Amino acid sequence: MSDDEPDGDAQPEDRATIEPTMTDQPDETDEQRAEPSRTDEGRDLRRTLNYVLLAGLSLVALIATLQLYFNVSSAINQWISHEYRSLFQAAFNLTVLLLVGSAMVWQVRRLRE
């Protein structure tokens, strides 16, 4: 600026070179706008498939766990004498309960991430 112009009084032609206008910004094309939604759709689809897979695996695990539970109970009834059966059943039930509880806590933490 020259000495005869006061500070802060820029001429209109000076403002055009200093301040960018809205037309100076490049416009987003349709492809650029659609790309984040494709990414979001892919992420949503992947998340849905993960939940479906988790549900299927949970069903298989539930069936296998029930079969294991009943077979172990039958083995306890067959191999353990009558006076100790309730103790072994309680220990087995407590073990199953602790395993299921820790798995549920782990899964809830995983889903919150």
Short mmCIF file of C-alpha atoms in Angstrom, two decimals:
data_model
loop_
_atom_site.label_atom_id
_atom_site.label_comp_id
_atom_site.label_asym_id
_atom_site.label_seq_id
_atom_site.Cartn_x
_atom_site.Cartn_y
_atom_site.Cartn_z
CA MET A 1 0.00 0.00 0.00
CA SER A 2 1.10 3.54 -0.55
CA ASP A 3 1.48 6.16 2.16
CA ASP A 4 -1.41 8.31 0.90
CA GLU A 5 -3.97 5.47 1.43
CA PRO A 6 -5.11 4.85 4.99
CA ASP A 7 -4.72 1.33 6.35
CA GLY A 8 -7.84 -0.81 6.13
CA ASP A 9 -9.35 1.03 3.14
CA ALA A 10 -8.65 -1.37 0.32
CA GLN A 11 -10.04 -0.52 -3.06
CA PRO A 12 -12.66 -2.85 -4.62
CA GLU A 13 -10.17 -4.08 -7.20
CA ASP A 14 -7.74 -4.91 -4.39
CA ARG A 15 -10.38 -6.94 -2.52
CA ALA A 16 -10.98 -9.14 -5.54
CA THR A 17 -7.36 -10.20 -5.56
CA ILE A 18 -7.14 -10.63 -1.79
CA GLU A 19 -10.47 -12.20 -0.82
CA PRO A 20 -11.53 -15.37 -2.60
CA THR A 21 -15.07 -15.40 -3.86
CA MET A 22 -17.48 -18.29 -3.86
CA THR A 23 -16.95 -18.79 -7.58
CA ASP A 24 -13.22 -19.36 -7.01
CA GLN A 25 -13.94 -22.65 -5.21
CA PRO A 26 -14.13 -25.71 -7.45
CA ASP A 27 -17.56 -27.28 -7.61
CA GLU A 28 -17.91 -30.89 -6.52
CA THR A 29 -18.89 -33.19 -9.31
CA ASP A 30 -21.66 -35.74 -8.98
CA GLU A 31 -19.06 -38.53 -8.69
CA GLN A 32 -17.39 -36.82 -5.73
CA ARG A 33 -20.73 -36.38 -3.97
CA ALA A 34 -21.84 -39.97 -4.64
CA GLU A 35 -18.57 -41.57 -3.50
CA PRO A 36 -19.06 -41.05 0.27
CA SER A 37 -22.56 -42.52 0.07
CA ARG A 38 -21.18 -45.58 -1.75
CA THR A 39 -18.65 -45.97 1.02
CA ASP A 40 -21.37 -45.58 3.66
CA GLU A 41 -23.57 -48.11 1.86
CA GLY A 42 -20.68 -50.57 1.66
CA ARG A 43 -19.93 -50.08 5.34
CA ASP A 44 -23.61 -50.58 6.26
CA LEU A 45 -23.84 -53.71 4.12
CA ARG A 46 -20.66 -55.12 5.66
CA ARG A 47 -21.95 -54.37 9.16
CA THR A 48 -25.30 -56.04 8.38
CA LEU A 49 -23.55 -59.11 7.00
CA ASN A 50 -21.40 -59.26 10.14
CA TYR A 51 -24.54 -59.22 12.30
CA VAL A 52 -26.18 -61.95 10.18
CA LEU A 53 -23.03 -64.06 10.42
CA LEU A 54 -22.89 -63.46 14.16
CA ALA A 55 -26.53 -64.55 14.52
CA GLY A 56 -25.93 -67.74 12.52
CA LEU A 57 -22.80 -68.61 14.46
CA SER A 58 -24.62 -67.89 17.72
CA LEU A 59 -27.36 -70.34 16.77
CA VAL A 60 -24.83 -73.07 15.96
CA ALA A 61 -22.96 -72.32 19.20
CA LEU A 62 -26.20 -72.49 21.18
CA ILE A 63 -27.09 -75.91 19.75
CA ALA A 64 -23.57 -77.24 20.35
CA THR A 65 -23.52 -75.81 23.86
CA LEU A 66 -26.86 -77.41 24.74
CA GLN A 67 -25.73 -80.78 23.41
CA LEU A 68 -22.45 -80.52 25.32
CA TYR A 69 -24.28 -79.50 28.48
CA PHE A 70 -26.68 -82.43 28.37
CA ASN A 71 -23.90 -84.90 27.46
CA VAL A 72 -21.68 -83.72 30.31
CA SER A 73 -24.64 -83.94 32.70
CA SER A 74 -25.27 -87.48 31.51
CA ALA A 75 -21.60 -88.36 31.98
CA ILE A 76 -21.65 -86.92 35.49
CA ASN A 77 -24.72 -88.99 36.31
CA GLN A 78 -23.07 -92.12 34.91
CA TRP A 79 -19.51 -91.79 36.27
CA ILE A 80 -19.88 -89.88 39.53
CA SER A 81 -21.35 -91.57 42.56
CA HIS A 82 -24.72 -90.39 43.76
CA GLU A 83 -23.48 -88.43 46.77
CA TYR A 84 -21.12 -86.23 44.67
CA ARG A 85 -23.33 -85.62 41.63
CA SER A 86 -24.84 -82.37 42.89
CA LEU A 87 -21.36 -80.98 43.65
CA PHE A 88 -20.07 -81.81 40.16
CA GLN A 89 -23.25 -80.47 38.53
CA ALA A 90 -22.90 -77.20 40.46
CA ALA A 91 -19.23 -76.85 39.47
CA PHE A 92 -20.06 -77.59 35.85
CA ASN A 93 -22.98 -75.12 35.81
CA LEU A 94 -20.81 -72.42 37.41
CA THR A 95 -18.10 -72.96 34.78
CA VAL A 96 -20.62 -72.68 31.95
CA LEU A 97 -22.14 -69.57 33.51
CA LEU A 98 -18.74 -67.85 33.87
CA LEU A 99 -17.76 -68.68 30.29
CA VAL A 100 -21.05 -67.41 28.87
CA GLY A 101 -20.93 -64.26 31.00
CA SER A 102 -17.39 -63.40 29.91
CA ALA A 103 -18.27 -64.05 26.26
CA MET A 104 -21.30 -61.75 26.54
CA VAL A 105 -19.22 -58.95 28.09
CA TRP A 106 -16.59 -59.34 25.36
CA GLN A 107 -19.24 -59.20 22.62
CA VAL A 108 -20.96 -56.11 24.08
CA ARG A 109 -17.62 -54.29 24.27
CA ARG A 110 -16.88 -55.26 20.68
CA LEU A 111 -20.23 -53.96 19.47
CA ARG A 112 -19.79 -50.62 21.27
CA GLU A 113 -16.51 -49.91 19.43
#
